[in-house]
Amino acid sequence: MLDAAEISRYQRHLQLSEIGMEGQEKIKTSSVLVIGAGGLGCPVLQYLTALGVGTIGIVDHDIISESNLQRQVLYYQTDINKSKVDTAVERLGKQNPNVKFIKFIDQLTNKNALDILKDYDIVVDGTDNFATRYLINDACAILKKPLVFGAIHKFEGQVSVFNYKDESTNNGVNYRDLFPVPPSPEQAPNCSEVGVIGVLPGIIGTLQATEVLKIITGIGKVLSGELLFLNALEMQFYKVQITSSNQTKVFSIDEYKNFDYGQFCILNEEKPVSEISVSDLKYMLESDRFNLQLIDVREINELPVVEELIEINIPFALINEAVIKIDKNKKVILICKSGVRSKMAIQKLQRDFGIKNLHSLRGGVTEWLNCKNV
Amino acid sequence: MKTEVLFFGIIVDITGKNRMEIDNCKDTFSIKTAILNEFPKLNSYKFVMTVRNQIVSDNKILNNGDVVAFLPPFAGG
């Protein structure tokens, strides 16, 4: 039952005959798990809180960094380095004190996912990498939970509802019916930092929150069996039908827990990649600069600029074409933001061109700046 | 016959454009072959092809005015 304050707060929902008192009570008794409190998670959380969802679980192990603020509109400048989940819950609690929040400040893995997801009616995927997306999809398939999927890339977004079954037309297709297996890490730019326009997660996240509202209240037609694409530059929506593939199998719980999802951007270790530490690099720069070549594999104009490390900039995507610039007579250090792309670039160069004198700066420029004054 | 081809997501990073026109391709296999010949890097990428908003896995004969799209998965959030 809604109390007098709630009747006042949700008046605009109560005025809609499609929602009304019954619908608002459904919203109040529903529970939604939002995985990822980043670009997509922020608008999803803000709207679900405003709508009056009874219980909202939030999973994220990350802290707020300055570069999040361009699109993660729940966070303030003063929140940098604070936990996303703690900050989100503090702020959302002020937005709507009727909502109960449950925090999971932890990385979601196939070991803990089933336990975390099982208590919720609906799961929202706002994560930023394929490994986690597939493990959420598979967990929802096992638990038979509807999954509201959203993903973004530069100027484009995707939305769908997976694993949603109703009496009429929806047969509960899931992500694997569309893309049976994830792309290899090299084709998946999730480990590196891909640009995105700040408003895009706002649009896609709001569409996800809309689907959550529709599933809870049973109004409208849920975006199941279809994948919606948005190209924000052309402002075109493009919807494709997903048909159930008979080959898509649901894991048993044991298979699921033992499956290697390749999380944490673990690369196929065909040949080990040599890594050097910030202090090693500092020493080399001081003692043997002439025999050193520095290659920054971040995007052109990617920040921060580190004066001491400027030499050659070859973005990761172009590394094959730039192979000619690599000096085989020097010790070549590849550098990126966090040390992931530089490792992948070295794997590619070792495998495709047999180049051997390559080393990755562990922790990338982030670690360099952290250790700079130590 | 000209067919309009649309690219999405990371595929745009490879092709450098989000649409193009292809001449004289009668079916989706020949469109795919033509695109992969022009952009061989795409061979290692995952995508689905659609014609008139339907995903096609087998070969499909194209009609005048059909739009073919190459849709990859997105990961970002």
PDB file of C-alpha atoms in Angstrom, chain A residues 217-362:
ATOM      1  CA  THR A 217       4.089  -2.652 -14.715  1.00  0.00           C
ATOM      2  CA  GLY A 218       3.306  -4.842 -17.721  1.00  0.00           C
ATOM      3  CA  ILE A 219       2.489  -1.874 -19.938  1.00  0.00           C
ATOM      4  CA  GLY A 220       3.445  -1.581 -23.602  1.00  0.00           C
ATOM      5  CA  LYS A 221       5.540  -3.994 -25.605  1.00  0.00           C
ATOM      6  CA  VAL A 222       8.857  -4.997 -24.073  1.00  0.00           C
ATOM      7  CA  LEU A 223      11.915  -4.693 -26.345  1.00  0.00           C
ATOM      8  CA  SER A 224      12.448  -8.451 -26.361  1.00  0.00           C
ATOM      9  CA  GLY A 225      13.420 -10.374 -29.482  1.00  0.00           C
ATOM     10  CA  GLU A 226      14.688  -7.142 -30.961  1.00  0.00           C
ATOM     11  CA  LEU A 227      17.913  -5.170 -30.729  1.00  0.00           C
ATOM     12  CA  LEU A 228      17.611  -1.408 -30.997  1.00  0.00           C
ATOM     13  CA  PHE A 229      20.570   0.504 -32.433  1.00  0.00           C
ATOM     14  CA  LEU A 230      20.947   4.240 -32.114  1.00  0.00           C
ATOM     15  CA  ASN A 231      23.315   6.286 -34.250  1.00  0.00           C
ATOM     16  CA  ALA A 232      23.340   9.625 -32.445  1.00  0.00           C
ATOM     17  CA  LEU A 233      25.280  11.426 -35.197  1.00  0.00           C
ATOM     18  CA  GLU A 234      22.518  10.741 -37.702  1.00  0.00           C
ATOM     19  CA  MET A 235      19.895  10.496 -34.924  1.00  0.00           C
ATOM     20  CA  GLN A 236      18.653   7.286 -36.491  1.00  0.00           C
ATOM     21  CA  PHE A 237      17.171   4.379 -34.616  1.00  0.00           C
ATOM     22  CA  TYR A 238      17.554   0.997 -36.263  1.00  0.00           C
ATOM     23  CA  LYS A 239      15.779  -2.084 -34.919  1.00  0.00           C
ATOM     24  CA  VAL A 240      16.612  -5.657 -35.858  1.00  0.00           C
ATOM     25  CA  GLN A 241      14.763  -8.851 -35.073  1.00  0.00           C
ATOM     26  CA  ILE A 242      16.584 -11.488 -33.054  1.00  0.00           C
ATOM     27  CA  THR A 243      15.418 -15.016 -33.572  1.00  0.00           C
ATOM     28  CA  SER A 244      16.015 -17.746 -31.091  1.00  0.00           C
ATOM     29  CA  SER A 245      18.889 -19.981 -32.100  1.00  0.00           C
ATOM     30  CA  ASN A 246      18.379 -23.620 -31.268  1.00  0.00           C
ATOM     31  CA  GLN A 247      22.088 -23.921 -30.701  1.00  0.00           C
ATOM     32  CA  THR A 248      22.104 -21.540 -27.740  1.00  0.00           C
ATOM     33  CA  LYS A 249      22.443 -23.694 -24.689  1.00  0.00           C
ATOM     34  CA  VAL A 250      21.933 -22.756 -21.078  1.00  0.00           C
ATOM     35  CA  PHE A 251      24.819 -23.699 -18.788  1.00  0.00           C
ATOM     36  CA  SER A 252      24.300 -25.895 -15.768  1.00  0.00           C
ATOM     37  CA  ILE A 253      25.317 -24.148 -12.543  1.00  0.00           C
ATOM     38  CA  ASP A 254      28.542 -26.164 -12.369  1.00  0.00           C
ATOM     39  CA  GLU A 255      29.441 -25.457 -15.994  1.00  0.00           C
ATOM     40  CA  TYR A 256      28.779 -21.794 -15.381  1.00  0.00           C
ATOM     41  CA  LYS A 257      30.938 -21.515 -12.288  1.00  0.00           C
ATOM     42  CA  ASN A 258      33.826 -23.337 -13.952  1.00  0.00           C
ATOM     43  CA  PHE A 259      33.687 -21.525 -17.288  1.00  0.00           C
ATOM     44  CA  ASP A 260      36.616 -19.251 -18.105  1.00  0.00           C
ATOM     45  CA  TYR A 261      35.094 -15.921 -19.068  1.00  0.00           C
ATOM     46  CA  GLY A 262      38.502 -14.321 -19.483  1.00  0.00           C
ATOM     47  CA  GLN A 263      37.620 -11.450 -17.169  1.00  0.00           C
ATOM     48  CA  PHE A 264      40.088  -8.801 -16.133  1.00  0.00           C
ATOM     49  CA  CYS A 265      41.253  -8.478 -19.751  1.00  0.00           C
ATOM     50  CA  ILE A 266      43.355 -11.610 -19.491  1.00  0.00           C
ATOM     51  CA  LEU A 267      45.082 -12.007 -22.831  1.00  0.00           C
ATOM     52  CA  ASN A 268      45.832 -15.204 -24.686  1.00  0.00           C
ATOM     53  CA  GLU A 269      49.338 -15.741 -23.453  1.00  0.00           C
ATOM     54  CA  GLU A 270      50.823 -17.267 -26.603  1.00  0.00           C
ATOM     55  CA  LYS A 271      54.167 -15.675 -25.930  1.00  0.00           C
ATOM     56  CA  PRO A 272      54.867 -13.880 -22.691  1.00  0.00           C
ATOM     57  CA  VAL A 273      55.072 -10.110 -22.904  1.00  0.00           C
ATOM     58  CA  SER A 274      58.011  -8.473 -21.223  1.00  0.00           C
ATOM     59  CA  GLU A 275      56.937  -5.771 -18.818  1.00  0.00           C
ATOM     60  CA  ILE A 276      59.059  -3.136 -17.163  1.00  0.00           C
ATOM     61  CA  SER A 277      58.210  -1.108 -14.098  1.00  0.00           C
ATOM     62  CA  VAL A 278      58.107   2.666 -13.845  1.00  0.00           C
ATOM     63  CA  SER A 279      61.327   2.651 -11.837  1.00  0.00           C
ATOM     64  CA  ASP A 280      63.057   0.474 -14.494  1.00  0.00           C
ATOM     65  CA  LEU A 281      61.996   2.939 -17.159  1.00  0.00           C
ATOM     66  CA  LYS A 282      63.146   5.921 -15.121  1.00  0.00           C
ATOM     67  CA  TYR A 283      66.562   4.299 -14.713  1.00  0.00           C
ATOM     68  CA  MET A 284      66.825   3.515 -18.435  1.00  0.00           C
ATOM     69  CA  LEU A 285      65.814   7.040 -19.399  1.00  0.00           C
ATOM     70  CA  GLU A 286      68.561   8.434 -17.194  1.00  0.00           C
ATOM     71  CA  SER A 287      71.303   5.964 -18.050  1.00  0.00           C
ATOM     72  CA  ASP A 288      70.707   4.855 -21.628  1.00  0.00           C
ATOM     73  CA  ARG A 289      68.197   7.134 -23.348  1.00  0.00           C
ATOM     74  CA  PHE A 290      69.889   6.834 -26.738  1.00  0.00           C
ATOM     75  CA  ASN A 291      69.242   3.092 -26.929  1.00  0.00           C
ATOM     76  CA  LEU A 292      65.619   3.447 -25.980  1.00  0.00           C
ATOM     77  CA  GLN A 293      62.600   4.018 -28.219  1.00  0.00           C
ATOM     78  CA  LEU A 294      59.276   5.050 -26.653  1.00  0.00           C
ATOM     79  CA  ILE A 295      56.036   4.277 -28.494  1.00  0.00           C
ATOM     80  CA  ASP A 296      52.790   5.616 -27.115  1.00  0.00           C
ATOM     81  CA  VAL A 297      49.971   3.357 -28.385  1.00  0.00           C
ATOM     82  CA  ARG A 298      47.172   5.534 -27.054  1.00  0.00           C
ATOM     83  CA  GLU A 299      44.874   7.434 -29.404  1.00  0.00           C
ATOM     84  CA  ILE A 300      46.159  10.649 -30.985  1.00  0.00           C
ATOM     85  CA  ASN A 301      45.364  13.429 -28.493  1.00  0.00           C
ATOM     86  CA  GLU A 302      44.565  10.997 -25.690  1.00  0.00           C
ATOM     87  CA  LEU A 303      45.299  12.553 -22.337  1.00  0.00           C
ATOM     88  CA  PRO A 304      47.236  12.977 -20.179  1.00  0.00           C
ATOM     89  CA  VAL A 305      50.269  14.199 -22.094  1.00  0.00           C
ATOM     90  CA  VAL A 306      53.434  13.116 -20.307  1.00  0.00           C
ATOM     91  CA  GLU A 307      56.295  15.292 -21.531  1.00  0.00           C
ATOM     92  CA  GLU A 308      59.080  12.906 -20.482  1.00  0.00           C
ATOM     93  CA  LEU A 309      57.552  10.035 -22.477  1.00  0.00           C
ATOM     94  CA  ILE A 310      56.839  11.797 -25.780  1.00  0.00           C
ATOM     95  CA  GLU A 311      58.562  10.214 -28.760  1.00  0.00           C
ATOM     96  CA  ILE A 312      56.346   8.320 -31.225  1.00  0.00           C
ATOM     97  CA  ASN A 313      52.547   7.994 -31.107  1.00  0.00           C
ATOM     98  CA  ILE A 314      51.050   5.013 -32.949  1.00  0.00           C
ATOM     99  CA  PRO A 315      47.451   4.274 -31.879  1.00  0.00           C
ATOM    100  CA  PHE A 316      46.854   0.630 -31.028  1.00  0.00           C
ATOM    101  CA  ALA A 317      44.442   0.120 -33.942  1.00  0.00           C
ATOM    102  CA  LEU A 318      47.162   1.153 -36.422  1.00  0.00           C
ATOM    103  CA  ILE A 319      50.026  -0.746 -34.864  1.00  0.00           C
ATOM    104  CA  ASN A 320      50.420  -3.172 -37.798  1.00  0.00           C
ATOM    105  CA  GLU A 321      50.807  -0.393 -40.317  1.00  0.00           C
ATOM    106  CA  ALA A 322      53.313   1.415 -38.130  1.00  0.00           C
ATOM    107  CA  VAL A 323      55.608  -1.558 -37.757  1.00  0.00           C
ATOM    108  CA  ILE A 324      58.174   0.117 -40.015  1.00  0.00           C
ATOM    109  CA  LYS A 325      58.802   2.810 -37.406  1.00  0.00           C
ATOM    110  CA  ILE A 326      59.919   0.336 -34.787  1.00  0.00           C
ATOM    111  CA  ASP A 327      63.680   0.469 -34.297  1.00  0.00           C
ATOM    112  CA  LYS A 328      64.927  -3.114 -34.098  1.00  0.00           C
ATOM    113  CA  ASN A 329      68.261  -2.010 -32.682  1.00  0.00           C
ATOM    114  CA  LYS A 330      66.846  -0.312 -29.625  1.00  0.00           C
ATOM    115  CA  LYS A 331      64.992  -1.350 -26.542  1.00  0.00           C
ATOM    116  CA  VAL A 332      61.419  -0.411 -27.483  1.00  0.00           C
ATOM    117  CA  ILE A 333      58.998   0.516 -24.696  1.00  0.00           C
ATOM    118  CA  LEU A 334      55.283   0.549 -25.512  1.00  0.00           C
ATOM    119  CA  ILE A 335      53.140   2.769 -23.366  1.00  0.00           C
ATOM    120  CA  CYS A 336      49.384   3.251 -22.961  1.00  0.00           C
ATOM    121  CA  LYS A 337      47.079   4.472 -20.229  1.00  0.00           C
ATOM    122  CA  SER A 338      47.077   1.445 -17.964  1.00  0.00           C
ATOM    123  CA  GLY A 339      49.391  -1.118 -19.572  1.00  0.00           C
ATOM    124  CA  VAL A 340      46.683  -3.220 -21.251  1.00  0.00           C
ATOM    125  CA  ARG A 341      46.755  -1.924 -24.814  1.00  0.00           C
ATOM    126  CA  SER A 342      50.568  -1.815 -24.799  1.00  0.00           C
ATOM    127  CA  LYS A 343      50.624  -5.519 -23.867  1.00  0.00           C
ATOM    128  CA  MET A 344      48.115  -6.367 -26.584  1.00  0.00           C
ATOM    129  CA  ALA A 345      50.125  -4.375 -29.120  1.00  0.00           C
ATOM    130  CA  ILE A 346      53.256  -6.315 -28.209  1.00  0.00           C
ATOM    131  CA  GLN A 347      51.439  -9.634 -28.560  1.00  0.00           C
ATOM    132  CA  LYS A 348      50.319  -8.624 -32.005  1.00  0.00           C
ATOM    133  CA  LEU A 349      53.785  -7.449 -33.061  1.00  0.00           C
ATOM    134  CA  GLN A 350      55.455 -10.560 -31.662  1.00  0.00           C
ATOM    135  CA  ARG A 351      52.986 -12.859 -33.324  1.00  0.00           C
ATOM    136  CA  ASP A 352      52.528 -11.176 -36.690  1.00  0.00           C
ATOM    137  CA  PHE A 353      56.015  -9.759 -37.255  1.00  0.00           C
ATOM    138  CA  GLY A 354      58.289 -11.691 -34.913  1.00  0.00           C
ATOM    139  CA  ILE A 355      59.612  -8.504 -33.338  1.00  0.00           C
ATOM    140  CA  LYS A 356      61.412  -9.359 -30.123  1.00  0.00           C
ATOM    141  CA  ASN A 357      62.800  -6.186 -28.535  1.00  0.00           C
ATOM    142  CA  LEU A 358      59.503  -4.952 -27.123  1.00  0.00           C
ATOM    143  CA  HIS A 359      58.556  -4.155 -23.537  1.00  0.00           C
ATOM    144  CA  SER A 360      55.336  -2.857 -22.025  1.00  0.00           C
ATOM    145  CA  LEU A 361      55.309  -0.196 -19.312  1.00  0.00           C
ATOM    146  CA  ARG A 362      53.435  -1.857 -16.457  1.00  0.00           C
TER     147      ARG A 362
END
